[in-house]
Every structure is written in structure tokens, then in C-alpha cells.
Short mmCIF file of N, CA, C and O in Angstrom, two decimals:
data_model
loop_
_atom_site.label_atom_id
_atom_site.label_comp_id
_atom_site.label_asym_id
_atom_site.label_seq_id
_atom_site.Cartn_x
_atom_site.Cartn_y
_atom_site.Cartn_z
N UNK C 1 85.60 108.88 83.13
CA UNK C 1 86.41 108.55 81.98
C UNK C 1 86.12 109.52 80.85
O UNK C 1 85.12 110.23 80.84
N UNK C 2 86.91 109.52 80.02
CA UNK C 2 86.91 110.71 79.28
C UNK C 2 86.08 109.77 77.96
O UNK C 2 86.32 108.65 77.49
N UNK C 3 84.93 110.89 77.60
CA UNK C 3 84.24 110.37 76.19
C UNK C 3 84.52 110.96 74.87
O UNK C 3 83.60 111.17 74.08
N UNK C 4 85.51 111.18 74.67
CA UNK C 4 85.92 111.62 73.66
C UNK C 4 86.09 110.64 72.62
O UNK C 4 86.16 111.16 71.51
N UNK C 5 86.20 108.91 72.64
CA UNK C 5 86.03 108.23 71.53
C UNK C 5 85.77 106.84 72.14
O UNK C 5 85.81 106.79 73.37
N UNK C 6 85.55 105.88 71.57
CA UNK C 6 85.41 104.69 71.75
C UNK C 6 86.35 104.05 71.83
O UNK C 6 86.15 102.90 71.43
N UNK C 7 87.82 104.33 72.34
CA UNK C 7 89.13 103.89 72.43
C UNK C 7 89.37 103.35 73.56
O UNK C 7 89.26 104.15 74.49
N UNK C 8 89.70 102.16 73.91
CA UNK C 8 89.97 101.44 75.30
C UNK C 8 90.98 100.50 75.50
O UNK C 8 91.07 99.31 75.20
N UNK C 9 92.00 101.60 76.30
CA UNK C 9 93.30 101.15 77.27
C UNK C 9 93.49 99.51 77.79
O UNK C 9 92.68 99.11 78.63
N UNK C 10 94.20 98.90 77.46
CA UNK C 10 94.46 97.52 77.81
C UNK C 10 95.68 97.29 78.43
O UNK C 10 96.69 97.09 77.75
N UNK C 11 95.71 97.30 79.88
CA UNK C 11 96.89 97.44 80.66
C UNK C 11 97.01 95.43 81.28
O UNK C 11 96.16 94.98 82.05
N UNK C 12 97.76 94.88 80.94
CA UNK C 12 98.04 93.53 81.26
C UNK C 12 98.90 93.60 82.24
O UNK C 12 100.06 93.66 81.82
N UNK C 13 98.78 93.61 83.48
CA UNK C 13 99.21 93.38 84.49
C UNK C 13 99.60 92.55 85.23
O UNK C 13 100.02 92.64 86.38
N UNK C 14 99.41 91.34 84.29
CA UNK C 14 99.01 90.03 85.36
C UNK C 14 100.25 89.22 85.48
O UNK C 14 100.11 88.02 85.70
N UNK C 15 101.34 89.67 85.37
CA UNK C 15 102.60 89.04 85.65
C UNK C 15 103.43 88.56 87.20
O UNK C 15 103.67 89.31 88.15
N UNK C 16 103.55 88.01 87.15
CA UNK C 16 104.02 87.51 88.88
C UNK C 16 105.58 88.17 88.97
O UNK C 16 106.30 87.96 89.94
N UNK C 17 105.80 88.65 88.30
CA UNK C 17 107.20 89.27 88.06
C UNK C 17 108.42 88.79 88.47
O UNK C 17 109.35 89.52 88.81
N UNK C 18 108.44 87.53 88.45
CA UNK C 18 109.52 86.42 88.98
C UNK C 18 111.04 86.89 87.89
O UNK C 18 112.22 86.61 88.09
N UNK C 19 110.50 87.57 86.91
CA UNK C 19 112.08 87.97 86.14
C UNK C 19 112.42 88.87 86.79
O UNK C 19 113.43 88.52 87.41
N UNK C 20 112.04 90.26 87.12
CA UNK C 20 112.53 91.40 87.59
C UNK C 20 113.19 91.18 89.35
O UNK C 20 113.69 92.04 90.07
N UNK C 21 112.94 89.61 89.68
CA UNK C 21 113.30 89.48 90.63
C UNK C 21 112.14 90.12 91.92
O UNK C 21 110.96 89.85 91.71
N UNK C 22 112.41 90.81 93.00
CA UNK C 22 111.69 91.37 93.99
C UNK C 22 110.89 90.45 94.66
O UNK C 22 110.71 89.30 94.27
N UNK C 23 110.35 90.99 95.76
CA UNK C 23 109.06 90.01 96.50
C UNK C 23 107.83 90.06 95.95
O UNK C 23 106.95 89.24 96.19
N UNK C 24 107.71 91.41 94.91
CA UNK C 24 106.25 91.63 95.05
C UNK C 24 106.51 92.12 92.97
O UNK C 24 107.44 92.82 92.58
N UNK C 25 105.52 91.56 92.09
CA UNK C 25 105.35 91.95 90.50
C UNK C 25 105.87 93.37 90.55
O UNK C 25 105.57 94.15 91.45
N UNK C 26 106.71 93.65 89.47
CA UNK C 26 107.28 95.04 89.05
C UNK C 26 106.11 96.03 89.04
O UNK C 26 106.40 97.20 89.31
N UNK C 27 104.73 95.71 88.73
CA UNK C 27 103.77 97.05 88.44
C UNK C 27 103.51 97.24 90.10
O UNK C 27 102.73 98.19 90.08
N UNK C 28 103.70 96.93 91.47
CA UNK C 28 103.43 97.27 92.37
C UNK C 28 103.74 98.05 93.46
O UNK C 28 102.97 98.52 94.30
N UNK C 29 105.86 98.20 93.28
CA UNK C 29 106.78 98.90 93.71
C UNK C 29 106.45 100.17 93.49
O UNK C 29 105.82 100.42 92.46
N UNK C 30 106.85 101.37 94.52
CA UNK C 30 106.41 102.97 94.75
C UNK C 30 107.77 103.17 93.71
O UNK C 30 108.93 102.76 93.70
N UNK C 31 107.26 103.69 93.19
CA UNK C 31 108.11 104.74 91.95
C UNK C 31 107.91 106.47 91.63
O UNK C 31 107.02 106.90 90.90
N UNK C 32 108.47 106.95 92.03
CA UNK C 32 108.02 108.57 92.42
C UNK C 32 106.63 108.76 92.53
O UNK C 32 105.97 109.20 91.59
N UNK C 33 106.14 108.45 93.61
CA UNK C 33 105.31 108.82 94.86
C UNK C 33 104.33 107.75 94.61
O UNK C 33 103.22 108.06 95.05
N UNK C 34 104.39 106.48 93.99
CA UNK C 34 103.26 105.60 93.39
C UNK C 34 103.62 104.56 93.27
O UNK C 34 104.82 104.39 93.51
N UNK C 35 102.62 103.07 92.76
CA UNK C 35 102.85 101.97 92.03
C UNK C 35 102.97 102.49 90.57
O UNK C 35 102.81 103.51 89.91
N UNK C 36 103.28 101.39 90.45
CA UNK C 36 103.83 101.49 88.57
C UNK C 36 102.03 101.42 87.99
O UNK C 36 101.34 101.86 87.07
N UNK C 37 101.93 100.82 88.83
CA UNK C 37 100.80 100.47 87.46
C UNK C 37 99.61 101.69 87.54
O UNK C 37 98.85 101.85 86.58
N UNK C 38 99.50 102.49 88.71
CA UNK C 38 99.05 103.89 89.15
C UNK C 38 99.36 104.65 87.90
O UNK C 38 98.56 104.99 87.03
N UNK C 39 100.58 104.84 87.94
CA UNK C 39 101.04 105.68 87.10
C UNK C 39 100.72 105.18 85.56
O UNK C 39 100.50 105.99 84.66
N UNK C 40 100.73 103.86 85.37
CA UNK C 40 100.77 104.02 83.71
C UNK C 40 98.61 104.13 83.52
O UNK C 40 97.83 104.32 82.59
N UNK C 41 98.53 103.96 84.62
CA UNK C 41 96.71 103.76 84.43
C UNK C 41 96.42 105.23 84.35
O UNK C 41 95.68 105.57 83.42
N UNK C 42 96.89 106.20 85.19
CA UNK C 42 96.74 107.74 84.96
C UNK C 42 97.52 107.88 83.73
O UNK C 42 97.17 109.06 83.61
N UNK C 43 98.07 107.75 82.97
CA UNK C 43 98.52 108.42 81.62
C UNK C 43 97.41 107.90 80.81
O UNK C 43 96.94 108.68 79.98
N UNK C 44 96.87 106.65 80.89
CA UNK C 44 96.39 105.98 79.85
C UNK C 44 95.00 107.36 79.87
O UNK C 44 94.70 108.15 78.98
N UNK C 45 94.48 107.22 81.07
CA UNK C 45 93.41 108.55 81.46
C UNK C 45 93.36 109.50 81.05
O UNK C 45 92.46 109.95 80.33
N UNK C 46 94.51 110.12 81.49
CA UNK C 46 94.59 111.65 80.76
C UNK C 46 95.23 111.71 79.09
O UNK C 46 95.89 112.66 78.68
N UNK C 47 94.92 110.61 78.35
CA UNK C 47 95.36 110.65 76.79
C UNK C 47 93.43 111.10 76.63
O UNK C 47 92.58 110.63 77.38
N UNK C 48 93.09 112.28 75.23
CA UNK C 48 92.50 112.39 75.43
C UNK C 48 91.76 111.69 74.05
O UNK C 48 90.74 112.20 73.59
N UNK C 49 92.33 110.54 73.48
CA UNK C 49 91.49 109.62 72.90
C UNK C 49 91.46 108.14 73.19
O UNK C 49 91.39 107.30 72.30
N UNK C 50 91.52 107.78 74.72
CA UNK C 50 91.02 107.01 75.78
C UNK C 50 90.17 107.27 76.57
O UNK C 50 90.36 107.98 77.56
N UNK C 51 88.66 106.52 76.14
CA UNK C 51 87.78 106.74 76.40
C UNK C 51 87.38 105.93 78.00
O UNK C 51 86.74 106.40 78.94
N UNK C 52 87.99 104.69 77.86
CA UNK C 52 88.38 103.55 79.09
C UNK C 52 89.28 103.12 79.07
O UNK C 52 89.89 103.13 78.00
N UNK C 53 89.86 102.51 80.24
CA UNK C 53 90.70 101.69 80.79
C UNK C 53 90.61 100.13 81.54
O UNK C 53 90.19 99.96 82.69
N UNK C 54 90.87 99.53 81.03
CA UNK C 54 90.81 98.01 81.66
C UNK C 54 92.21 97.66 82.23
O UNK C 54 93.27 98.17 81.87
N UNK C 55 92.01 96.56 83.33
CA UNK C 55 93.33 96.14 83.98
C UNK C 55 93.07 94.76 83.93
O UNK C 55 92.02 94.14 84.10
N UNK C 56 94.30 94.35 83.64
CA UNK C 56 93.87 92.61 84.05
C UNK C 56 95.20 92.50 85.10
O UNK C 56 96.25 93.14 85.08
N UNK C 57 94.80 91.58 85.89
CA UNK C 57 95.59 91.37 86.83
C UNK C 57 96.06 89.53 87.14
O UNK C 57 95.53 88.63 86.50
N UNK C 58 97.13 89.29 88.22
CA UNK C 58 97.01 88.60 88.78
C UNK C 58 96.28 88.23 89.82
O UNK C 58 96.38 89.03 90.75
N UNK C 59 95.49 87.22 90.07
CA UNK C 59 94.52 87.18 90.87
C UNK C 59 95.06 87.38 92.83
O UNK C 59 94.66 87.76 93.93
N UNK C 60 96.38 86.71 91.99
CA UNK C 60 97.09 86.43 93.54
C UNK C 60 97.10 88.14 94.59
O UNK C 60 97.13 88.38 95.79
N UNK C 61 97.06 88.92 93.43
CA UNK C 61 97.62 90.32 93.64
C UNK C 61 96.12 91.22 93.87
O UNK C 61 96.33 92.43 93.95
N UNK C 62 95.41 91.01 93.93
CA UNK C 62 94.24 91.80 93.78
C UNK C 62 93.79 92.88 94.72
O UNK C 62 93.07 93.84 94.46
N UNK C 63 94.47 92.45 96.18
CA UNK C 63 94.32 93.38 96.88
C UNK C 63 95.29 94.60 96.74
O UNK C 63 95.07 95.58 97.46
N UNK C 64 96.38 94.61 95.84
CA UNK C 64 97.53 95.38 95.68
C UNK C 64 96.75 96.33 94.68
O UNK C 64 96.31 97.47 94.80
N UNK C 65 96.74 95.30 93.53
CA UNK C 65 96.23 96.07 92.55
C UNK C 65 94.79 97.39 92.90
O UNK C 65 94.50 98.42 92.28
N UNK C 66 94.25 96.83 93.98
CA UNK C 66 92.55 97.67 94.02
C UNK C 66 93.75 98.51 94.85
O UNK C 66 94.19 99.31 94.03
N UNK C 67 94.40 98.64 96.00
CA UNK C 67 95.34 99.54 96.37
C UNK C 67 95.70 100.74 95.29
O UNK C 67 95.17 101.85 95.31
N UNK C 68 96.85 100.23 94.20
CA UNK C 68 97.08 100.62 93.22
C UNK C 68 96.26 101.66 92.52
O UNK C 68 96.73 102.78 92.31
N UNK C 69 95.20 101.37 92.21
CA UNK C 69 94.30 102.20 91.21
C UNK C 69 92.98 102.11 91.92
O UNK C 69 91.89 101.76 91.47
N UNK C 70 93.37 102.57 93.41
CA UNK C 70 91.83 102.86 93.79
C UNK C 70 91.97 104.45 94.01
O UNK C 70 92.92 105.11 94.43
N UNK C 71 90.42 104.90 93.49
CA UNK C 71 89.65 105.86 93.84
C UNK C 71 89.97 106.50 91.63
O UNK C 71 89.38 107.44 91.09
N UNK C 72 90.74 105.82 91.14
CA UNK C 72 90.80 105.99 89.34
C UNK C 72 89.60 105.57 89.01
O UNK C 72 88.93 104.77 89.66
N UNK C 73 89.24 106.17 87.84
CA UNK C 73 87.88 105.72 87.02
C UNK C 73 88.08 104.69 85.99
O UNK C 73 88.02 104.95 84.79
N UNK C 74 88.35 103.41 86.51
CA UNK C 74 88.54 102.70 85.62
C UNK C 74 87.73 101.56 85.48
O UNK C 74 86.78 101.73 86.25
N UNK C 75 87.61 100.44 84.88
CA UNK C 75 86.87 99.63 84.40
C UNK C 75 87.14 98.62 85.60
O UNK C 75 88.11 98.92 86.31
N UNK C 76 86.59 97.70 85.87
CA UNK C 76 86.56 96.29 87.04
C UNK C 76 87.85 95.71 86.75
O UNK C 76 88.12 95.37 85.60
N UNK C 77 88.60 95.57 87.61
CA UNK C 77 89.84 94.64 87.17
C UNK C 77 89.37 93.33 87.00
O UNK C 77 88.49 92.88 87.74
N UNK C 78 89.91 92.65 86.02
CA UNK C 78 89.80 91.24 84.74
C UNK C 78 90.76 90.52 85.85
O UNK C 78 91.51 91.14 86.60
N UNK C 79 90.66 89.45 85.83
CA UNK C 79 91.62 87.86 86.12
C UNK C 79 92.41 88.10 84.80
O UNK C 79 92.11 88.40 83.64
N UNK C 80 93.77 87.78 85.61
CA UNK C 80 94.39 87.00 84.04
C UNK C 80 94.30 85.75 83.87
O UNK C 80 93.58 85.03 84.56
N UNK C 81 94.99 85.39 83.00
CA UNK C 81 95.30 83.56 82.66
C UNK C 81 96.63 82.82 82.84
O UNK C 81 97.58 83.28 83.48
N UNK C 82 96.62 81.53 82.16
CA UNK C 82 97.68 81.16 82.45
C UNK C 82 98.94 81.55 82.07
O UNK C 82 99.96 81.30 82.71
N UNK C 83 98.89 82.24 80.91
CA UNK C 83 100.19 83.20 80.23
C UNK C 83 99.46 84.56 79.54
O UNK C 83 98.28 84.89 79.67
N UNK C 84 100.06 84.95 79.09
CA UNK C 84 99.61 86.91 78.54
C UNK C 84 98.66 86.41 77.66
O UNK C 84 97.51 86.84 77.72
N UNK C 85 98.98 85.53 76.83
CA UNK C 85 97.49 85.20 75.52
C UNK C 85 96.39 85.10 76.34
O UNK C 85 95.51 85.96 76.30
N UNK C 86 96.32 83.97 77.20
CA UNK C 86 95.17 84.33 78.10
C UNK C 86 95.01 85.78 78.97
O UNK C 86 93.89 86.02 79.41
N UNK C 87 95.59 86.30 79.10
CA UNK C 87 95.01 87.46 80.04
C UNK C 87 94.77 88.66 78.88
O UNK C 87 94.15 89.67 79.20
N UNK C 88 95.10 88.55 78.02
CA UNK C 88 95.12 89.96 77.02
C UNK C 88 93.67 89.41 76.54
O UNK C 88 92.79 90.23 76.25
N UNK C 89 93.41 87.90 76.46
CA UNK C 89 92.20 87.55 75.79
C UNK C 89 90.97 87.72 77.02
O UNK C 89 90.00 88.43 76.76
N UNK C 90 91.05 87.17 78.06
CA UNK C 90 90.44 87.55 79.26
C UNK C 90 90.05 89.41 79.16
O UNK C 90 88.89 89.80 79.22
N UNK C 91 91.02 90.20 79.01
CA UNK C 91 90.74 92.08 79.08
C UNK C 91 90.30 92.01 77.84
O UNK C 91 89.56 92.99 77.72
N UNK C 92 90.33 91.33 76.69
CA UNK C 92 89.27 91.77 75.35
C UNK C 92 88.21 91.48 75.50
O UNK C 92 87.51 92.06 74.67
N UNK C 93 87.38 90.53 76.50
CA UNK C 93 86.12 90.02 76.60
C UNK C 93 85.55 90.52 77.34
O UNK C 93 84.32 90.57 77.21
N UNK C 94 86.35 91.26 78.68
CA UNK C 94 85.85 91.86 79.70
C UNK C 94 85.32 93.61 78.52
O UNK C 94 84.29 94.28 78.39
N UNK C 95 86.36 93.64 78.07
CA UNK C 95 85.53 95.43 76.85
C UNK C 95 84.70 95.06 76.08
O UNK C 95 84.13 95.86 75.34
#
């Protein structure tokens, strides 16, 4: 991870994505050559006043997600909660 400041990425993931429709949460679908959430976890990376990255996830999803953003330098993926207040509060406790 890049140490350039004490700045840390908060990616909330933990949506079951029942609006966008699909079988599987919108951050998990291949989108030029990737998952979504791959891709927004590498930008968050290469910003170079993001020092870390946290993910919170759905629990249901966990094996997708370690799929997703494995072999990235990122922080332990977080549980979410029962709605985003809980999971955004869940990834503030986990930093």
C-alpha cells in the first residue's frame, strides 16, 4: 500500500444488488477484463494519497469478493450490516 499519507479508502460493498436486478451484486459482474469492485479497489490504490483500502462486504458473497480482490494489497474484508449505516460503520471500526 502506498505510504504516502494516512488516507483510507472505504469501499462499501455489501449490497445484495437486488435493484440492478442480475443473479449475482453489481460489484461482481466482469466488466472489461474484471469485477467491478477489482477495478474500483485498483484506482482507490493507485491514487497516490491512499494510503489503505478497506472493503466491506456481504457476508453471503465472500468467496466472490476474496476472488475479486485477491492477490491486491488491501486491508481484511469487514462484514457488512443490516443496511449501509451499518456496514460503513462496521469499515470505520475495522480502520
Amino acid at each position: 500500500m502506498n505510504n504516502a499519507s494516512n488516507t483510507a479508502a472505504l469501499i462499501v460493498a455489501a449490497g445484495s444488488g437486488r435493484r440492478a436486478g442480475g443473479e449475482v451484486p453489481t460489484q461482481y459482474p466482469l466488466v472489461g477484463g474484471g469485477p467491478v469492485l477489482r477495478h474500483t479497489a485498483e484506482a482507490f490504490l493507485r491514487h497516490p494519497q491512499i494510503s489503505s483500502v478497506q472493503v466491506v462486504i456481504h457476508p453471503d458473497y465472500e468467496a466472490e469478493a476474496a476472488s475479486a480482490i485477491s492477490g491486491l494489497d488491501i486491508l481484511p474484508l469487514v462484514a457488512g450490516g443490516k443496511n449501509r449505516q451499518d456496514s460503513v460503520k462496521n469499515g470505520l471500526e475495522a480502520l
